Coordinates of N, CA, C and O in Angstrom, one line a residue:
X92 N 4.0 -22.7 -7.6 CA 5.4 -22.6 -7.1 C 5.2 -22.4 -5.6 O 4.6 -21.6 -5.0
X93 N 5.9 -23.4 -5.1 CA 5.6 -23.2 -3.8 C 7.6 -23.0 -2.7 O 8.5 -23.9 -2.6
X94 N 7.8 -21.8 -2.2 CA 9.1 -21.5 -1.8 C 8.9 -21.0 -0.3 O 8.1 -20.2 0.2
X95 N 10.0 -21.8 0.4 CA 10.0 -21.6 1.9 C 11.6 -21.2 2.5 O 12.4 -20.9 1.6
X96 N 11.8 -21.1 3.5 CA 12.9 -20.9 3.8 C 13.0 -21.3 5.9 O 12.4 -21.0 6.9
X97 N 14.5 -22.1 5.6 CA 14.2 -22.9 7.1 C 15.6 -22.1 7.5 O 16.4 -21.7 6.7
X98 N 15.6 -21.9 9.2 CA 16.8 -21.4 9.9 C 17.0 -22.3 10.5 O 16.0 -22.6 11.2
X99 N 18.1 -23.1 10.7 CA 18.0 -23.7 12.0 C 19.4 -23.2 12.7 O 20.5 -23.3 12.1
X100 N 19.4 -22.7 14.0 CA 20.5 -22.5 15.0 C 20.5 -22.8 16.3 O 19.6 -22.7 17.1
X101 N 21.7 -23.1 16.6 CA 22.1 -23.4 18.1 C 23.6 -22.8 18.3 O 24.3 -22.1 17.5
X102 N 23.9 -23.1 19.2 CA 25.2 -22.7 20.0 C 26.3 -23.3 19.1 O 27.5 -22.9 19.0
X103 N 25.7 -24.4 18.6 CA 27.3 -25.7 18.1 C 27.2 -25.3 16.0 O 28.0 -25.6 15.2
X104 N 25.8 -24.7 15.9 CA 25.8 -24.6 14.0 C 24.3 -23.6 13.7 O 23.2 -23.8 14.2
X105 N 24.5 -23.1 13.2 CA 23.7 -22.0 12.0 C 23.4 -22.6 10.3 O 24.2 -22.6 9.4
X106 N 22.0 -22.9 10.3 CA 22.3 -23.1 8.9 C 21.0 -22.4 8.2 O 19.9 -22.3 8.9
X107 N 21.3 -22.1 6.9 CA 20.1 -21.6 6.1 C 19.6 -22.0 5.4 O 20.3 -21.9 4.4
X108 N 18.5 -22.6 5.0 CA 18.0 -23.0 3.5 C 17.0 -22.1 2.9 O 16.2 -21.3 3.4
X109 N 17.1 -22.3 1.8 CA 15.8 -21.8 1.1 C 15.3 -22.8 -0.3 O 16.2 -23.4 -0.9
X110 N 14.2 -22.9 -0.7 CA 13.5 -24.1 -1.7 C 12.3 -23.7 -2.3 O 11.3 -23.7 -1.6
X111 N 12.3 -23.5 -3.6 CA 11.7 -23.3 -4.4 C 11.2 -25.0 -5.3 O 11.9 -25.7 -6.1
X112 N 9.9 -25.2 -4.9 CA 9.2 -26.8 -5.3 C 10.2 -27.8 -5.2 O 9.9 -28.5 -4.2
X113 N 11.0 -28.1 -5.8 CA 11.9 -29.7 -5.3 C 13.5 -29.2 -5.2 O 14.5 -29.9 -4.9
X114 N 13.7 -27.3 -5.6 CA 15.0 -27.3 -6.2 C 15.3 -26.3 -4.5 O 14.9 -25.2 -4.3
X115 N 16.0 -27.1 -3.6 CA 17.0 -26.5 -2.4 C 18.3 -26.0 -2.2 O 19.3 -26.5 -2.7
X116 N 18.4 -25.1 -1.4 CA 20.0 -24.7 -1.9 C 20.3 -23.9 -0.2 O 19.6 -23.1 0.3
X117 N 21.8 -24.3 0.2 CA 22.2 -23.5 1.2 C 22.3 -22.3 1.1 O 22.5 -21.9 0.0
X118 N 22.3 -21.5 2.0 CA 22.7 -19.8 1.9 C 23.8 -19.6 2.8 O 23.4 -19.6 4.0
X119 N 25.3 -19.5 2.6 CA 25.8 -18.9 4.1 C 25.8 -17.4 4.3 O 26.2 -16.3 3.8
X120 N 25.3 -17.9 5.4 CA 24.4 -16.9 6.9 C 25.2 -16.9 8.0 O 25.1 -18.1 8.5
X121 N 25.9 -16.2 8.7 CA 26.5 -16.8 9.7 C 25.7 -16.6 10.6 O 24.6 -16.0 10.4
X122 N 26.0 -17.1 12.1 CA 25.6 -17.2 13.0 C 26.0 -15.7 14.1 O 27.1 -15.2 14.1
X123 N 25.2 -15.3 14.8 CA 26.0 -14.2 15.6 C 27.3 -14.4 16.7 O 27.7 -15.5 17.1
X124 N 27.5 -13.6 16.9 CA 28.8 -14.8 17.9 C 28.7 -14.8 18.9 O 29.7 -14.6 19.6
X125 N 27.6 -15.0 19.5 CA 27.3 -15.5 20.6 C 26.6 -16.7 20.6 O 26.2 -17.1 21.7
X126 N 26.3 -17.8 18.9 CA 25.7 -18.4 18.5 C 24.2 -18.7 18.8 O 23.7 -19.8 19.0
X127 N 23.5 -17.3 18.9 CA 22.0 -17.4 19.3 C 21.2 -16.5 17.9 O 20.9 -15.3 18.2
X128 N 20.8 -16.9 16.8 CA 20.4 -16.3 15.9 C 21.2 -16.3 14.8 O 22.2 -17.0 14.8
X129 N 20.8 -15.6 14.0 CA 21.6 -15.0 12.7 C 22.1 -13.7 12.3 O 21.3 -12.8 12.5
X130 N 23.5 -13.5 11.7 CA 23.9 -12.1 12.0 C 23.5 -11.2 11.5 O 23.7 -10.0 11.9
X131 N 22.7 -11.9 10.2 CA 22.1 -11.0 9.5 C 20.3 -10.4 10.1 O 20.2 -11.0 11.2
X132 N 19.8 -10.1 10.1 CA 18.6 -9.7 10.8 C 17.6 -9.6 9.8 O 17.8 -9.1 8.7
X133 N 16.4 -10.2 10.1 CA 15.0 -10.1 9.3 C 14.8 -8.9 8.5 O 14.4 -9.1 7.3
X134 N 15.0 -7.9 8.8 CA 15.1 -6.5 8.3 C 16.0 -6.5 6.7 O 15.6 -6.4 5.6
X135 N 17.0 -6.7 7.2 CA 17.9 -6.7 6.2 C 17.5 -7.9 5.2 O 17.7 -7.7 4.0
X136 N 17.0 -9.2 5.6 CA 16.4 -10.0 4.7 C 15.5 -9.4 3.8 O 15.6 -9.8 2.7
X137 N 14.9 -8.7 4.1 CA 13.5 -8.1 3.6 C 13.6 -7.3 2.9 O 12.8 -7.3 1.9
X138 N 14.5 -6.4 2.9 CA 15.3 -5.8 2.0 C 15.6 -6.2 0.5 O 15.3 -5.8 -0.6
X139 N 16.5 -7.3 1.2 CA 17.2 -8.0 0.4 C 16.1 -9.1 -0.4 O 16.6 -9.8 -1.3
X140 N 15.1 -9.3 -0.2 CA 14.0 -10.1 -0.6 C 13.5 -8.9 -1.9 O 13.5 -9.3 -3.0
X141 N 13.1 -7.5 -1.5 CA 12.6 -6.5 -2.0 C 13.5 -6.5 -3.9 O 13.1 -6.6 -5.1
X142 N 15.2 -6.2 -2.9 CA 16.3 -5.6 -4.0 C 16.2 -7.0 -5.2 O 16.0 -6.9 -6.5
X143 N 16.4 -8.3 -4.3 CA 16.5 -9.6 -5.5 C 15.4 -10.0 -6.3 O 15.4 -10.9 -7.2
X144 N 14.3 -9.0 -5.9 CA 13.0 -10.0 -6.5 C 12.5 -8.9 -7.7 O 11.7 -9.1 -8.7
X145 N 13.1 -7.7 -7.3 CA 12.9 -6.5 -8.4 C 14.1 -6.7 -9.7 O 14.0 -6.6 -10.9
X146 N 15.2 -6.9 -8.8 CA 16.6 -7.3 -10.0 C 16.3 -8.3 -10.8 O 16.7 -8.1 -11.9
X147 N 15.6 -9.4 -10.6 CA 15.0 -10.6 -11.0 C 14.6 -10.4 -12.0 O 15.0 -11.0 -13.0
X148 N 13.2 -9.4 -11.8 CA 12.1 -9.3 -12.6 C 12.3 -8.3 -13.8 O 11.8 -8.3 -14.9
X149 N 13.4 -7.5 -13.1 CA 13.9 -6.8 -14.2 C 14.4 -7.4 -15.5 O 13.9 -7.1 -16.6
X150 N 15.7 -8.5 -15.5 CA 15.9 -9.4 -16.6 C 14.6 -10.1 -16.9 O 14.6 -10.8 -17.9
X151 N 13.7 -10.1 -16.4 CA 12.4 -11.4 -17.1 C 11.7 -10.2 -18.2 O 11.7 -10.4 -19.4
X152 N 11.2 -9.1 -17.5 CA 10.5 -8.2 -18.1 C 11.1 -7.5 -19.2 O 10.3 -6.9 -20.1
X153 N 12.4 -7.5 -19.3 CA 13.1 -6.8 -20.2 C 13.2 -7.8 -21.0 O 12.7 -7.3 -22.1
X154 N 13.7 -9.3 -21.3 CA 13.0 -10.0 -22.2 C 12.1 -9.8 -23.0 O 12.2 -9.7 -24.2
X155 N 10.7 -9.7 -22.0 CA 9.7 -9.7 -22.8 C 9.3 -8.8 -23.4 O 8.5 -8.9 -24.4
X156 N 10.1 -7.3 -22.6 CA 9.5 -6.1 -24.0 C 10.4 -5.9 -24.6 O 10.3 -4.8 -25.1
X157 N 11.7 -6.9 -25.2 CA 12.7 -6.9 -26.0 C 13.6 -5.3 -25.5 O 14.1 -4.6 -26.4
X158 N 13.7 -5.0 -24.3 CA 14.3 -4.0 -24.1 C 16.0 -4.9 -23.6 O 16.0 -5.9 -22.9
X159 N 16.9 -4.4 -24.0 CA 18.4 -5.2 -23.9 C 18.7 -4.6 -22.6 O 18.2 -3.4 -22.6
X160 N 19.4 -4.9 -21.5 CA 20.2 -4.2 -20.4 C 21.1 -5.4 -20.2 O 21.0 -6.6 -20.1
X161 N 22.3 -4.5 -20.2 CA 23.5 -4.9 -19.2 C 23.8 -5.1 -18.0 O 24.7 -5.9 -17.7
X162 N 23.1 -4.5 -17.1 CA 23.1 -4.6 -15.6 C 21.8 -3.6 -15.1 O 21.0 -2.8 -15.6
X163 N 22.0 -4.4 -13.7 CA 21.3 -3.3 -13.0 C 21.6 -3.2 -11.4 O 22.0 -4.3 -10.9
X164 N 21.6 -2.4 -10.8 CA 21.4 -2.4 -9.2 C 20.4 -2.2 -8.7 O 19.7 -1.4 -9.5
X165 N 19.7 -2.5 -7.5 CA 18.3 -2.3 -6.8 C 19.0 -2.4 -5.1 O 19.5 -3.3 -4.4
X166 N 18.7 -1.3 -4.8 CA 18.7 -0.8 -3.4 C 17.3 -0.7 -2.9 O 16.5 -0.1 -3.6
X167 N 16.9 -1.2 -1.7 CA 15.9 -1.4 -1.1 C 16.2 -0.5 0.6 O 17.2 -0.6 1.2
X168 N 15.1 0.2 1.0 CA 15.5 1.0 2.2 C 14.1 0.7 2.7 O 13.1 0.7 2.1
X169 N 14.4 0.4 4.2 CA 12.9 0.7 5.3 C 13.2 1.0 6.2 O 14.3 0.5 6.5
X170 N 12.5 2.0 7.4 CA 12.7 2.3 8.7 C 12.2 1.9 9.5 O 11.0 2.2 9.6
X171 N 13.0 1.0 10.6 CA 12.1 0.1 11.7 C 12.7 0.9 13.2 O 13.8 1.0 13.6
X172 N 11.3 1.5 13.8 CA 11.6 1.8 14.7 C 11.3 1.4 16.3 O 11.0 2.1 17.3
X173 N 11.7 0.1 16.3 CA 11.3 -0.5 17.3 C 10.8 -1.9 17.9 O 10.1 -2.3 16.9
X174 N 10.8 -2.4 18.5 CA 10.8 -4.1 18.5 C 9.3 -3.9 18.1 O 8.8 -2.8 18.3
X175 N 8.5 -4.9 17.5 CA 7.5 -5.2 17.1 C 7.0 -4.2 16.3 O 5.9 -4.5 16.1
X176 N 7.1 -3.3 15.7 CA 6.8 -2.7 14.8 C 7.0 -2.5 13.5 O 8.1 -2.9 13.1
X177 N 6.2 -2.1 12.7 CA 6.3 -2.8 11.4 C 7.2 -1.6 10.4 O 7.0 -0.4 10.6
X178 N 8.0 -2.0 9.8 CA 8.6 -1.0 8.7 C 7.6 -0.3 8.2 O 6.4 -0.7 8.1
X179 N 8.1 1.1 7.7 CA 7.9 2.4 7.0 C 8.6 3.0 6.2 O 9.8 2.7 6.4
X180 N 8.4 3.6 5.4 CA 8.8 3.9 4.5 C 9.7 3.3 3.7 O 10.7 3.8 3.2
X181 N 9.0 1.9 3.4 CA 10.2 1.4 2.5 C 10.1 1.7 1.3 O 8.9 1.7 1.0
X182 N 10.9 2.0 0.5 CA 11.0 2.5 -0.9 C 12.5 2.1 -1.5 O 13.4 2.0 -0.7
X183 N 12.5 2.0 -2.2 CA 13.5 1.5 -3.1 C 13.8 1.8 -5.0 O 12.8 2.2 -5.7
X184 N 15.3 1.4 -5.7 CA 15.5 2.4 -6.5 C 16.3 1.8 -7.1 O 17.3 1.4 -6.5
X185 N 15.9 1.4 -8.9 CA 16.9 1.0 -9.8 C 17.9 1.7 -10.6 O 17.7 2.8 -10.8
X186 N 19.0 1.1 -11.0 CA 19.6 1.9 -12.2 C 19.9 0.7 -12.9 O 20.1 -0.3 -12.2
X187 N 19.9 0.6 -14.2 CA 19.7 0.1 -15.1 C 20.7 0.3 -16.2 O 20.3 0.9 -17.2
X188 N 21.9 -0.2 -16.4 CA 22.9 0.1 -17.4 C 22.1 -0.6 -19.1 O 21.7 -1.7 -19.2
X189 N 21.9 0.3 -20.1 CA 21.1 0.0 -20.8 C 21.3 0.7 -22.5 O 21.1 2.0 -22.5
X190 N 21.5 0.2 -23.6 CA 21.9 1.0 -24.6 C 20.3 1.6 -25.3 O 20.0 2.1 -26.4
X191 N 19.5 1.4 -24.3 CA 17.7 1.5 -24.3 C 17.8 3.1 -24.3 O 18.7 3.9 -24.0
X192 N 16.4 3.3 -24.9 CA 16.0 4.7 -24.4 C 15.6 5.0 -23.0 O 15.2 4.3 -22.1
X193 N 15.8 6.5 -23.0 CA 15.4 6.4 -21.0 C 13.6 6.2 -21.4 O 12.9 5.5 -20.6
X194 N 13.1 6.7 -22.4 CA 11.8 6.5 -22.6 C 11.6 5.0 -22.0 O 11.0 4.8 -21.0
X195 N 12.3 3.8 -22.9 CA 12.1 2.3 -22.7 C 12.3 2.2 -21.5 O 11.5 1.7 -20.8
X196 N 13.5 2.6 -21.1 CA 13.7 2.0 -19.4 C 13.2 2.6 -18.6 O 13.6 2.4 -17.5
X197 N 12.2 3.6 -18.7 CA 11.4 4.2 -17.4 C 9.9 3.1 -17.9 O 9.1 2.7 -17.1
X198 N 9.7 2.9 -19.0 CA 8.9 1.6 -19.5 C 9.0 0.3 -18.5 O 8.2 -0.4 -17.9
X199 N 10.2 0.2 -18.7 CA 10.8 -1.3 -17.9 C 10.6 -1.2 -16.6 O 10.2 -2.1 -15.8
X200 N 10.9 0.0 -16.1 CA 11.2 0.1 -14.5 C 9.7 0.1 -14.0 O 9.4 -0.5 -12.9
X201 N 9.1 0.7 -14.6 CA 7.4 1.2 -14.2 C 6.6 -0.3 -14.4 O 5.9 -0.7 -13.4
X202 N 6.6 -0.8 -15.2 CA 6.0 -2.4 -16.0 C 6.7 -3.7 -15.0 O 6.2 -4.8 -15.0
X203 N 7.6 -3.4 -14.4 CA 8.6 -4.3 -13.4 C 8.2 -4.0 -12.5 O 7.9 -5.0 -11.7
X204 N 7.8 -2.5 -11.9 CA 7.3 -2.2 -10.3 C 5.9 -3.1 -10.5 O 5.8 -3.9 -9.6
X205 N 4.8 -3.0 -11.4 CA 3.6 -3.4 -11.4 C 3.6 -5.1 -11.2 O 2.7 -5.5 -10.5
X206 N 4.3 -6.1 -11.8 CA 4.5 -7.1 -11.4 C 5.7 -7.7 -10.9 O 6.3 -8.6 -11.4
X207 N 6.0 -7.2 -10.0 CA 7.2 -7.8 -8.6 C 6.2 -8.0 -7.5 O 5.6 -7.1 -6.9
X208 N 6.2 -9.5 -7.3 CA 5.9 -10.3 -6.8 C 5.7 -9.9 -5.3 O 4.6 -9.5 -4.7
X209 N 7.3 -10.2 -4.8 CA 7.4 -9.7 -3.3 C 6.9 -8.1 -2.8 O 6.6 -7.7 -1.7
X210 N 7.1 -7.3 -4.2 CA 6.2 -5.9 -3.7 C 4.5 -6.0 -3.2 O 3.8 -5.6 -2.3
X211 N 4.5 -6.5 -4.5 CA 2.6 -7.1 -4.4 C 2.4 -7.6 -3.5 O 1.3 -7.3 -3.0
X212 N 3.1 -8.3 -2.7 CA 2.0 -8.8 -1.7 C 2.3 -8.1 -0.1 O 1.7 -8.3 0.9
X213 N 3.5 -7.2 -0.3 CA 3.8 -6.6 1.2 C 2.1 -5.1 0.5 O 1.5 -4.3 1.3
X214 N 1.8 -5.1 -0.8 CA 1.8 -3.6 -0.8 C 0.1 -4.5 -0.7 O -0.8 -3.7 -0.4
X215 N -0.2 -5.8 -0.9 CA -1.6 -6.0 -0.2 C -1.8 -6.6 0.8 O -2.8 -7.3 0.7
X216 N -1.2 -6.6 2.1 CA -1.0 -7.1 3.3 C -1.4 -8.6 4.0 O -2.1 -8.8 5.0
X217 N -0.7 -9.4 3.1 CA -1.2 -9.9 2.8 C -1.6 -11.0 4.6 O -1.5 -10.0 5.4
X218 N -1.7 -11.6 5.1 CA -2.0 -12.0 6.6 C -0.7 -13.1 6.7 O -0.4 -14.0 5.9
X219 N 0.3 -12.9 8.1 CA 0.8 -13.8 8.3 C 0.4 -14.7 9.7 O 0.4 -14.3 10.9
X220 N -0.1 -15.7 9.2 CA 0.0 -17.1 10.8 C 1.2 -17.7 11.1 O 2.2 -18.0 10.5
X221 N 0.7 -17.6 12.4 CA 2.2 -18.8 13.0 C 1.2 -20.0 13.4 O 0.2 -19.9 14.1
X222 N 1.8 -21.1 12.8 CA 1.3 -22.5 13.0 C 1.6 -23.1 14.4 O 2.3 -24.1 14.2
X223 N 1.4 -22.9 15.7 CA 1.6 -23.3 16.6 C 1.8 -25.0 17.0 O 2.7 -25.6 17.7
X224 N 0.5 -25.4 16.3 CA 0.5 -27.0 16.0 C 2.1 -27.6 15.5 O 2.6 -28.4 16.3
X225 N 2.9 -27.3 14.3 CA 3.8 -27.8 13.8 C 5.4 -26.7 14.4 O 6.5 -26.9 13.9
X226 N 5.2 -25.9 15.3 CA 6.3 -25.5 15.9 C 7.1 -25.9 17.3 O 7.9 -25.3 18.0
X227 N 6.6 -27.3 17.5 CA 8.1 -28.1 18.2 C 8.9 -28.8 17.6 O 8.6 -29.5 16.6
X228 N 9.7 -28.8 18.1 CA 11.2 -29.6 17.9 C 11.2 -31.0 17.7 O 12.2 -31.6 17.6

């Protein structure tokens, strides 16, 4: 599976994509109003990468250990203190509406932290490049 995600902005339009192998889809994002960027900020993306990819995995995993839930929420928190510096302390926290035992869903929640994806690879660091070759216009 291969998933990317493109920004493109200027003064006159803001737009978002994101694409998972052939299947693409818009996101509205607005633009800041000064139309230089997005209003939303990297930070809060990453978050929100953390919270969707754990909520996600939650419905897959609970499938598979036939544990039933009705909902869930996932809040994601990090502290950035400063231009170029990398977040700290991010940590983050399910609840789980569930007619399950708390036994099962501290099962689910524990068994879901070990395979979430987006966790795994911030928690093995993993290397980012910038392609300089393929970054003009």
């Amino acid at each position: 599976m291969k998933i990317s995600a493109t920004v493109s902005s200027s003064a006159a339009a803001h737009e978002v994509m994101v694409r998972t192998d052939d299947r693409s889809q818009s996101l509205p994002v607005p633009g800041k109003n000064n139309g230089l960027g997005s209003a939303v900020n990297g930070g809060e993306f990453l978050m929100l990468a953390l919270a969707t990819c754990y909520c996600n995995d939650l419905y897959r995993e609970a499938q598979r250990l036939g544990i039933p839930i009705d909902g869930a929420q996932v809040e994601a928190v990090a502290e950035f203190e400063g231009v170029g510096l990398a977040a700290r302390n991010i940590t983050y926290r399910a609840k789980v509406r569930s007619p399950a035992s708390a036994e099962d869903i501290a099962r689910l929640l524990r068994e879901t932290d070990a395979v979430a994806e987006v966790h795994n690879t911030l928690r093995a660091g993993v290397p980012v490049r910038l392609d300089v070759e393929a970054s003009g216009l």
